[in-house]
Short mmCIF file of C-alpha atoms in Angstrom, two decimals:
data_model
loop_
_atom_site.label_atom_id
_atom_site.label_comp_id
_atom_site.label_asym_id
_atom_site.label_seq_id
_atom_site.Cartn_x
_atom_site.Cartn_y
_atom_site.Cartn_z
CA MET A 167 0.16 0.01 -0.16
CA SER A 168 1.25 3.51 -0.67
CA TRP A 169 0.61 6.53 1.61
CA ARG A 170 -0.27 9.86 0.18
CA HIS A 171 0.20 13.21 1.80
CA ARG A 172 -2.12 15.81 0.78
CA PHE A 173 -3.37 18.88 2.50
CA LEU A 174 -6.19 21.26 1.15
CA ILE A 175 -7.37 23.42 3.81
CA GLY A 176 -5.50 26.57 4.42
CA ALA A 177 -5.50 28.80 7.39
CA GLY A 178 -3.86 32.35 7.70
CA GLY A 179 -3.06 33.27 4.32
CA LEU A 180 -4.12 33.31 0.74
CA ALA A 181 -4.36 29.80 -0.63
CA LEU A 182 -3.75 29.47 -4.34
CA SER A 183 -5.22 26.09 -4.33
CA ALA A 184 -8.89 26.28 -5.58
CA THR A 185 -10.59 24.20 -3.01
CA PRO A 186 -13.23 25.29 -1.78
CA ILE A 187 -13.54 26.68 1.61
CA LEU A 188 -16.93 25.30 3.26
CA TRP A 189 -17.15 28.49 5.94
CA ALA A 190 -16.13 31.92 6.40
CA SER A 191 -13.27 32.30 8.81
CA ALA A 192 -14.56 35.57 10.16
CA GLN A 193 -16.18 35.66 13.48
CA THR A 194 -19.70 36.96 13.92
CA SER A 195 -20.20 40.30 15.17
CA GLU A 196 -22.65 38.97 17.80
CA THR A 197 -21.33 38.15 21.37
CA GLY A 198 -21.84 34.75 22.74
CA PHE A 199 -19.85 30.90 22.22
CA GLU A 200 -19.71 28.74 19.57
CA ALA A 201 -18.18 25.48 19.49
CA PHE A 202 -18.51 23.63 15.87
CA LEU A 203 -17.13 20.97 13.57
CA ASP A 204 -17.24 21.52 9.85
CA LEU A 205 -17.27 18.36 7.65
CA SER A 206 -16.96 17.96 3.73
CA GLN A 207 -17.09 14.69 2.05
CA THR A 208 -16.01 15.10 -1.71
CA LEU A 209 -15.42 12.61 -4.71
CA ARG A 210 -12.35 14.24 -6.93
CA VAL A 211 -10.98 13.01 -9.98
CA SER A 212 -7.49 14.91 -10.85
CA ASP A 213 -5.31 14.32 -14.00
CA ASN A 214 -2.40 15.72 -12.10
CA SER A 215 -2.98 15.11 -8.24
CA GLU A 216 0.78 15.76 -7.39
CA ASN A 217 0.83 18.83 -9.57
CA VAL A 218 3.84 17.50 -11.17
CA SER A 219 5.58 18.42 -14.72
CA TYR A 220 4.80 15.40 -15.86
CA PRO A 221 1.94 13.44 -14.44
CA SER A 222 1.21 9.47 -14.55
CA GLY A 223 -2.37 9.31 -15.29
CA THR A 224 -6.36 10.23 -13.61
CA SER A 225 -6.45 9.83 -9.87
CA THR A 226 -9.78 9.56 -8.15
CA PHE A 227 -10.35 9.55 -4.60
CA ALA A 228 -12.42 10.39 -1.64
CA GLN A 229 -11.43 13.45 0.44
CA THR A 230 -12.58 14.26 3.90
CA ASP A 231 -12.20 17.67 5.34
CA LEU A 232 -12.45 18.51 8.85
CA THR A 233 -12.29 21.63 10.81
CA PHE A 234 -12.84 22.01 14.54
CA GLY A 235 -13.33 25.31 15.98
CA ILE A 236 -14.16 27.33 19.52
CA SER A 237 -14.87 31.37 19.33
CA SER A 238 -16.20 33.18 21.97
CA GLN A 239 -16.95 37.11 21.71
CA THR A 240 -17.93 39.71 24.64
CA ARG A 241 -18.11 43.54 24.36
CA ALA A 242 -14.48 43.33 25.31
CA GLU A 243 -13.07 40.39 24.38
CA LYS A 244 -12.53 37.85 21.20
CA PHE A 245 -11.41 34.43 20.85
CA ASP A 246 -11.22 32.38 18.31
CA LEU A 247 -9.39 28.69 17.80
CA ARG A 248 -9.59 26.04 14.84
CA ILE A 249 -7.56 22.99 14.49
CA GLY A 250 -8.14 20.97 11.20
CA GLY A 251 -7.14 18.77 8.16
CA ALA A 252 -7.82 16.46 5.00
CA ALA A 253 -7.78 12.86 4.65
CA GLN A 254 -7.96 11.27 1.32
CA PHE A 255 -8.50 7.62 0.23
CA GLY A 256 -8.48 6.31 -3.14
CA TYR A 257 -6.37 5.47 -6.60
CA PHE A 258 -3.58 7.64 -7.03
CA ALA A 259 -1.79 7.41 -10.70
CA ASP A 260 1.77 8.63 -9.50
CA ASP A 261 2.07 5.61 -7.00
CA GLY A 262 -0.05 3.25 -9.06
CA GLY A 263 -2.16 2.05 -6.45
CA THR A 264 -4.61 2.99 -3.80
CA GLY A 265 -3.36 5.17 -0.49
CA THR A 266 -4.85 6.62 2.78
CA ASP A 267 -3.36 9.05 4.73
CA PHE A 268 -4.28 11.89 7.26
CA GLU A 269 -1.49 14.40 7.41
CA ASN A 270 -0.68 18.23 7.34
CA PRO A 271 -2.47 19.52 10.03
CA PHE A 272 -3.08 23.71 10.56
CA ALA A 273 -3.74 25.42 13.87
CA SER A 274 -5.00 29.05 14.16
CA LEU A 275 -5.39 30.86 17.24
CA SER A 276 -6.39 34.60 17.95
CA TYR A 277 -7.41 36.69 20.57
CA GLU A 278 -8.11 40.44 21.27
CA ARG A 279 -9.21 42.59 24.22
CA GLU A 280 -9.92 46.01 24.33
CA ALA A 281 -10.72 48.01 27.44
CA SER A 282 -11.20 51.82 27.97
CA ASN A 283 -8.04 53.01 27.01
CA SER A 284 -5.88 49.94 25.94
CA ARG A 285 -5.87 47.31 23.16
CA LEU A 286 -4.07 43.93 23.19
CA SER A 287 -3.89 41.49 20.51
CA PHE A 288 -2.34 38.10 19.78
CA SER A 289 -2.54 35.56 16.92
CA ALA A 290 -0.46 32.27 15.84
CA ASN A 291 -1.05 29.70 12.70
CA VAL A 292 0.89 26.74 12.24
CA ILE A 293 0.68 24.92 8.73
CA GLN A 294 2.00 21.87 6.97
CA LYS A 295 1.52 21.62 3.35
CA ASP A 296 3.02 19.91 0.23
CA ALA A 297 5.76 21.46 -1.14
CA SER A 298 3.56 21.63 -4.47
CA SER A 299 0.80 23.61 -3.03
CA VAL A 300 1.42 27.12 -1.59
CA ILE A 301 -0.11 29.51 0.94
CA LEU A 302 0.63 33.13 0.30
CA ASP A 303 0.97 35.86 2.77
CA SER A 304 1.76 39.55 2.12
CA ASP A 305 5.34 39.10 2.14
CA PHE A 306 5.65 36.23 -0.29
CA ASP A 307 8.66 35.59 -2.53
CA SER A 308 9.85 33.49 -4.93
CA SER A 309 10.40 30.15 -2.93
CA ASP A 310 6.93 30.41 -1.75
CA LEU A 311 5.76 29.87 -5.45
CA THR A 312 8.27 26.97 -6.21
CA VAL A 313 6.92 23.76 -6.82
CA ASP A 314 8.64 20.68 -5.35
CA SER A 315 8.37 17.29 -3.30
CA GLY A 316 8.29 16.95 0.43
CA LYS A 317 6.80 19.46 2.87
CA ARG A 318 6.36 23.08 3.55
CA ASN A 319 6.07 23.93 7.29
CA TYR A 320 4.67 27.69 8.21
CA ILE A 321 4.91 29.45 11.85
CA SER A 322 3.81 32.51 12.51
CA ALA A 323 2.61 34.63 15.59
CA LYS A 324 2.33 38.31 16.03
CA ALA A 325 1.28 40.39 19.20
CA GLY A 326 0.39 43.93 19.98
CA PHE A 327 -0.40 46.25 22.73
CA GLU A 328 -1.51 49.51 22.73
CA THR A 329 -2.19 52.07 25.82
CA GLY A 330 -3.31 55.66 25.94
CA ILE A 331 -5.50 55.24 22.89
CA ASP A 332 -7.68 58.33 23.47
CA GLY A 333 -5.05 60.20 25.74
CA PRO A 334 -2.37 62.89 24.78
CA LEU A 335 0.44 60.19 25.35
CA GLY A 336 0.54 56.68 24.07
CA PHE A 337 2.50 53.81 23.64
CA SER A 338 2.16 51.19 21.36
CA VAL A 339 4.59 47.84 20.79
CA ASP A 340 3.98 44.97 17.72
CA ALA A 341 6.05 42.00 17.54
CA GLY A 342 6.19 39.09 14.89
CA LEU A 343 7.60 35.85 14.16
CA ARG A 344 7.53 33.93 10.81
CA LYS A 345 9.29 30.35 10.43
CA ARG A 346 9.31 28.47 7.08
CA THR A 347 11.11 25.15 7.16
CA TYR A 348 11.22 22.21 4.55
CA SER A 349 11.37 18.79 4.64
CA ASP A 350 12.55 16.09 1.83
CA THR A 351 12.77 18.85 -0.70
CA THR A 352 15.15 18.53 -3.78
CA ASP A 353 15.24 22.48 -4.92
CA PRO A 354 18.28 24.22 -2.83
CA SER A 355 16.46 27.34 -2.83
CA LEU A 356 13.91 26.08 -0.15
CA THR A 357 16.11 26.40 2.77
CA ASP A 358 14.91 26.95 6.45
CA ASN A 359 14.46 30.46 7.63
CA LYS A 360 12.94 32.70 10.36
CA ARG A 361 12.19 36.26 10.65
CA GLU A 362 11.60 38.35 13.91
CA THR A 363 10.46 41.53 13.88
CA ILE A 364 9.48 44.24 17.00
CA ASP A 365 8.05 47.82 16.32
CA ALA A 366 7.48 50.37 18.81
CA ALA A 367 5.77 54.09 19.00
CA MET A 368 5.71 56.41 21.52
CA ARG A 369 2.90 58.73 20.16
CA PHE A 370 2.53 62.85 21.63
CA GLN A 371 -0.84 64.68 20.65
CA VAL A 372 0.41 67.91 20.43
CA SER A 373 -2.88 69.43 19.65
CA PRO A 374 -5.87 68.41 18.02
CA VAL A 375 -4.55 68.86 14.68
CA LEU A 376 -0.91 67.59 15.27
CA GLU A 377 0.18 64.28 16.34
CA LEU A 378 4.13 63.42 16.78
CA LYS A 379 5.74 60.17 17.42
CA ALA A 380 9.05 58.55 18.34
CA LEU A 381 9.78 55.34 16.44
CA THR A 382 12.10 52.38 16.68
CA GLY A 383 12.20 48.74 15.67
CA TYR A 384 14.31 45.56 14.96
CA ASP A 385 13.94 43.33 12.23
CA LEU A 386 16.23 40.05 11.89
CA TYR A 387 16.08 37.47 9.15
CA THR A 388 18.23 34.29 9.35
CA ALA A 389 18.31 31.17 6.76
CA GLU A 390 20.17 28.10 7.03
CA ASP A 391 21.52 28.14 3.62
CA ALA A 392 24.72 27.42 2.46
CA ALA A 393 26.24 30.84 3.58
CA ASP A 394 24.00 30.93 7.00
CA THR A 395 23.14 34.25 5.70
CA GLU A 396 22.23 36.70 8.34
CA ARG A 397 20.50 40.23 7.74
CA LYS A 398 19.83 42.84 10.30
CA ARG A 399 17.96 46.26 10.48
CA VAL A 400 17.70 48.59 13.14
CA TYR A 401 15.97 51.55 13.20
CA PHE A 402 15.01 54.95 15.09
CA GLY A 403 13.27 58.13 14.18
CA ALA A 404 10.27 60.28 14.36
CA GLY A 405 6.55 60.65 12.47
CA PHE A 406 3.95 62.98 12.37
CA ALA A 407 0.41 63.42 11.31
CA TYR A 408 -1.33 66.85 10.60
CA ASP A 409 -4.63 67.48 9.90
CA ALA A 410 -4.08 70.94 7.81
CA THR A 411 -8.01 71.50 7.10
CA PRO A 412 -10.74 69.14 7.98
CA SER A 413 -10.33 67.33 4.51
CA LEU A 414 -6.68 67.85 3.80
CA SER A 415 -3.84 65.79 5.98
CA PHE A 416 -0.44 65.09 5.88
CA SER A 417 1.67 62.54 7.39
CA GLY A 418 5.65 60.95 7.39
CA ARG A 419 8.34 59.36 9.12
CA LEU A 420 12.18 60.01 9.11
CA THR A 421 14.21 57.32 10.44
CA GLN A 422 17.61 56.32 10.66
CA ASP A 423 17.97 52.45 9.31
CA MET A 424 21.34 50.25 10.22
CA ILE A 425 21.38 47.42 7.87
CA ASP A 426 24.27 44.12 8.48
CA ARG A 427 24.07 41.45 6.44
CA SER A 428 26.67 38.51 7.36
CA GLU A 429 27.50 35.71 5.06
CA THR A 430 29.85 32.78 5.47
CA VAL A 431 31.81 32.25 2.02
CA ASN A 432 34.56 29.58 1.61
CA GLY A 433 34.90 29.79 5.45
CA THR A 434 35.14 33.30 5.95
CA ARG A 435 32.25 35.32 7.79
CA THR A 436 31.61 38.22 6.18
CA THR A 437 29.39 41.25 6.78
CA ASN A 438 28.39 44.17 4.45
CA SER A 439 26.79 47.46 6.61
CA VAL A 440 24.59 50.28 5.61
CA ASP A 441 23.81 53.09 7.64
CA GLU A 442 21.32 55.51 6.21
CA ALA A 443 18.10 57.34 6.38
CA SER A 444 14.29 56.14 5.13
CA LEU A 445 11.86 58.99 4.17
CA ARG A 446 8.23 58.52 3.52
CA LEU A 447 5.82 61.30 3.12
CA GLY A 448 1.95 61.04 2.64
CA ALA A 449 -0.96 63.68 1.54
CA GLN A 450 -4.59 62.66 1.59
CA GLN A 451 -7.63 64.81 0.37
CA GLU A 452 -10.91 64.03 1.27
CA LEU A 453 -13.62 64.30 -1.48
CA ALA A 454 -17.26 64.07 -2.02
CA ASN A 455 -17.13 60.44 -2.59
CA GLY A 456 -13.70 59.26 -1.36
CA ASN A 457 -10.20 60.42 -1.58
CA LEU A 458 -7.19 61.28 -3.52
CA SER A 459 -3.72 60.28 -2.04
CA ALA A 460 -0.15 60.95 -2.80
CA ASP A 461 2.78 58.64 -1.11
CA LEU A 462 6.55 59.27 -1.65
CA THR A 463 9.00 56.68 -0.07
CA SER A 464 12.86 56.74 -0.19
CA ARG A 465 13.92 53.25 1.84
CA ALA A 466 17.28 52.37 2.55
CA GLU A 467 18.35 48.44 2.02
CA SER A 468 21.30 46.33 1.96
CA THR A 469 21.71 46.65 -1.93
CA GLY A 470 20.86 50.31 -2.04
CA ARG A 471 18.22 52.85 -2.31
CA ARG A 472 14.66 52.30 -3.54
CA ASN A 473 12.73 54.97 -4.21
CA THR A 474 8.75 54.94 -5.10
CA PHE A 475 5.88 57.47 -5.86
CA THR A 476 2.28 56.74 -6.27
CA LEU A 477 -0.90 58.61 -6.69
CA GLY A 478 -4.24 56.62 -5.20
CA ARG A 479 -7.85 57.24 -5.77
CA GLU A 480 -10.47 56.09 -3.46
CA MET A 481 -14.29 56.18 -4.19
CA GLU A 482 -17.84 55.26 -3.27
CA LEU A 483 -20.03 53.70 -5.84
CA ARG A 484 -23.89 53.36 -5.71
CA SER A 485 -23.19 49.53 -4.80
CA GLY A 486 -20.02 49.46 -4.69
CA ALA A 487 -16.50 50.88 -3.83
CA LEU A 488 -13.27 51.53 -6.46
CA GLY A 489 -9.84 52.41 -5.05
CA PHE A 490 -6.69 52.24 -7.27
CA HIS A 491 -2.73 53.91 -7.51
CA LEU A 492 -0.43 54.12 -10.27
CA GLY A 493 3.20 55.03 -9.66
CA VAL A 494 6.77 54.64 -10.55
CA THR A 495 9.59 52.63 -8.77
CA ASP A 496 13.35 52.70 -8.93
CA SER A 497 16.52 51.57 -7.17
CA GLU A 498 20.09 51.83 -7.49
CA ASP A 499 20.40 48.53 -9.47
CA THR A 500 17.27 48.75 -11.78
CA ASP A 501 15.53 51.09 -13.92
CA ALA A 502 12.36 53.27 -13.14
CA ARG A 503 9.42 50.64 -13.39
CA ALA A 504 5.74 51.49 -13.56
CA ILE A 505 3.34 50.10 -10.41
CA ALA A 506 -0.01 49.58 -10.09
CA GLY A 507 -2.93 48.55 -7.79
CA LEU A 508 -6.58 48.04 -7.53
CA SER A 509 -9.33 47.40 -4.97
CA TYR A 510 -12.92 46.77 -6.57
CA GLU A 511 -16.34 45.59 -5.37
CA GLN A 512 -19.65 45.67 -6.41
CA GLU A 513 -22.90 44.56 -5.23
CA LEU A 514 -24.72 42.81 -8.10
CA PRO A 515 -28.42 42.60 -8.74
CA ALA A 516 -28.26 39.08 -7.38
CA GLY A 517 -24.51 38.72 -6.49
CA ARG A 518 -21.32 40.25 -5.90
CA PHE A 519 -18.05 40.62 -7.61
CA ILE A 520 -14.43 41.70 -5.76
CA ALA A 521 -11.14 41.99 -7.37
CA ASP A 522 -7.80 42.80 -6.08
CA LEU A 523 -4.46 43.79 -7.40
CA THR A 524 -1.12 44.64 -5.80
CA GLN A 525 2.19 45.11 -7.21
CA THR A 526 5.18 45.84 -5.04
CA ALA A 527 9.05 46.44 -6.03
CA LEU A 528 11.36 45.29 -3.11
CA THR A 529 14.45 43.42 -2.10
CA ASP A 530 13.60 39.95 -1.47
CA THR A 531 15.55 37.70 0.91
CA ASN A 532 18.42 36.74 -1.30
CA ASP A 533 19.37 40.85 -2.00
CA SER A 534 17.52 40.59 -5.17
CA GLU A 535 15.71 42.80 -6.56
CA ILE A 536 12.11 41.70 -7.46
CA LEU A 537 8.45 42.79 -8.54
CA ARG A 538 5.71 41.16 -6.76
CA THR A 539 2.27 40.87 -8.05
CA GLN A 540 -0.83 39.35 -6.55
CA LEU A 541 -4.21 39.32 -8.11
CA SER A 542 -7.44 37.83 -6.88
CA MET A 543 -10.84 37.88 -8.59
CA ASN A 544 -14.10 36.62 -6.83
CA TYR A 545 -17.82 36.18 -8.52
CA GLN A 546 -20.83 35.22 -6.43
CA HIS A 547 -24.21 34.62 -8.44
CA GLU A 548 -27.36 33.65 -6.54
CA ILE A 549 -29.58 31.40 -8.86
CA ASN A 550 -32.53 31.31 -6.25
CA ALA A 551 -32.88 30.97 -2.71
CA SER A 552 -31.14 27.45 -2.57
CA SER A 553 -28.70 27.40 -5.04
CA SER A 554 -25.64 29.98 -6.46
CA LEU A 555 -22.69 30.04 -8.53
CA GLY A 556 -19.11 30.63 -7.69
CA ALA A 557 -16.07 31.27 -9.38
CA ARG A 558 -12.36 32.74 -8.36
CA PHE A 559 -9.21 33.29 -9.76
CA THR A 560 -5.93 34.02 -8.45
CA TYR A 561 -2.64 34.64 -9.55
CA ALA A 562 0.98 35.20 -8.07
CA ASP A 563 4.14 36.29 -9.62
CA VAL A 564 7.81 36.93 -8.59
CA ASN A 565 9.24 38.39 -11.65
CA SER A 566 13.14 38.94 -10.89
CA LEU A 567 14.67 42.56 -11.69
CA THR A 568 18.31 41.50 -11.03
CA ALA A 569 20.27 38.66 -11.42
CA GLY A 570 19.88 35.99 -8.44
CA THR A 571 16.19 35.02 -8.39
CA ALA A 572 13.98 32.72 -10.80
CA ASP A 573 10.84 34.09 -12.49
CA THR A 574 8.16 32.39 -10.83
CA GLU A 575 4.22 32.66 -11.08
CA ARG A 576 1.08 30.41 -10.02
CA ALA A 577 -2.50 30.64 -10.90
CA SER A 578 -5.91 28.78 -10.43
CA LEU A 579 -9.30 29.01 -11.49
CA SER A 580 -12.30 27.34 -9.85
CA VAL A 581 -16.20 27.43 -10.61
CA SER A 582 -18.62 25.57 -8.65
CA TYR A 583 -22.30 25.04 -8.24
CA ASN A 584 -23.73 25.38 -4.90
CA TYR A 585 -27.24 23.54 -3.62
CA ALA A 586 -29.07 23.72 -0.45
CA LEU A 587 -30.40 20.22 0.19
CA THR A 588 -32.04 20.88 3.53
CA GLN A 589 -31.63 23.52 5.96
CA ASP A 590 -28.14 21.84 7.12
CA TRP A 591 -26.55 19.92 4.05
CA ASN A 592 -25.09 21.64 1.09
CA MET A 593 -23.96 20.03 -2.29
CA GLN A 594 -21.53 21.13 -4.13
CA THR A 595 -19.88 20.20 -7.65
CA GLY A 596 -17.45 22.10 -9.43
CA PHE A 597 -14.02 22.04 -11.55
CA GLU A 598 -10.36 23.91 -10.42
CA HIS A 599 -7.52 24.28 -12.71
CA SER A 600 -3.84 24.79 -11.48
CA TYR A 601 -0.79 26.37 -13.13
CA ALA A 602 2.57 26.88 -12.04
CA ASN A 603 5.73 27.70 -13.78
CA GLU A 604 9.31 28.52 -12.92
CA SER A 605 11.83 30.12 -15.31
CA GLY A 606 14.24 27.16 -16.05
CA SER A 607 12.08 24.10 -15.22
CA ASP A 608 8.87 22.77 -17.06
CA ALA A 609 5.26 24.31 -16.50
CA THR A 610 2.88 22.01 -14.27
CA ARG A 611 -1.30 22.17 -15.00
CA ALA A 612 -3.91 20.35 -13.07
CA ASN A 613 -7.27 19.68 -13.67
CA THR A 614 -9.87 18.14 -11.26
CA VAL A 615 -13.65 17.73 -10.57
CA PHE A 616 -15.47 17.17 -7.94
CA LEU A 617 -18.83 16.28 -5.85
CA GLY A 618 -19.64 16.64 -2.56
CA LEU A 619 -21.85 17.22 0.33
CA GLU A 620 -20.89 19.70 3.35
CA ARG A 621 -22.39 20.64 7.08
CA ARG A 622 -21.56 22.72 10.03
CA PHE A 623 -22.31 21.12 13.33
CA SER A 624 -22.58 23.81 15.75
CA LEU A 625 -23.36 24.34 19.40
CA ARG A 626 -24.11 27.85 20.28
CA ASN A 627 -24.67 29.70 24.02
#
């Protein structure tokens, strides 16, 4: 008997897999307690269940998705815990036989507490996935899109505390941890790494229209690669926010950044240091149906300085909202390049359409200049009171602007039909397509059709 290791439920990030998510993870705004179990049983047929460049044939298997959760909300506190995973049994063409397994668990925890003049928050996620699949956060790079055998392990945690929220003097501190580890992979670019951050600010409300801040922070990245790479950034500085008129505001920050990048090459440990200022200035004009904004950033990096200027517009529509920005960015090693962003939401007579596009130019963990693009589109259409159609498209791309990083892209498309069989049971059927490509490697494509039932078992108080 061959053993299969598949994981098809994600938590704590954007999943490029087109696997349908049963229930929204956002907690209800109502106070109370809920314990629940989400159950989904589907039959799936895939022409590339392993997401490899040259699949062996068609796989047919049953999949059981389970998520257990506890949530509690009062006027002052919110708590949410979720644990789950997926089990599969059936015929897998790449192994030439049947197999079964339950692996790749996930767990997420979040807690928030608000008092009259302070706020405390904490969140943590632990996820294990096949290296052929991906979960993206806002800081993804090319290694997150790389297709490989083996496993990816994600650990992330965030904590924040703020006091003096409504007073003339306030303090805030935010800490974060993000760790990625890999097992049984073959790509040398997939190396274990960890990032730790802490940011603190002291706020001074000088007048009703002027706020000043003292800023400091620490950012440490370490990788267990051949060079034992370590990159550290320490900064301190000041910021301000000024309301020139009831509709016009300005903001900015100026910091001194000290960056050290250390590597071991041929047995010799070397450190390259940068000690330069970083600047950000912004302006926002409130309009009758939204706002107009401008932002200028000049940021010190280990590879030099990156400058970015953007103009943005946000507006309220009759049945939705639209936001977009256009800009230009350049660095010491790259030419000027246009960047763009879009956020669009439209309520339709029988549904909703949402689209989001973000583009960011930055220096990645390998000290390579990259352009990172992420696009998602969602469409929901209610046919009648008991049935609906849904479609989702996601795309992520890392384009290398300098040598050292491979161009990598991932895309997925899913179309599904949902029907409420009873008040508790839903039927779902649909089609999924996924695509992955990395420069220098063969592309992978997979097509899957599925049919299943889903239900939530819930206990409320």
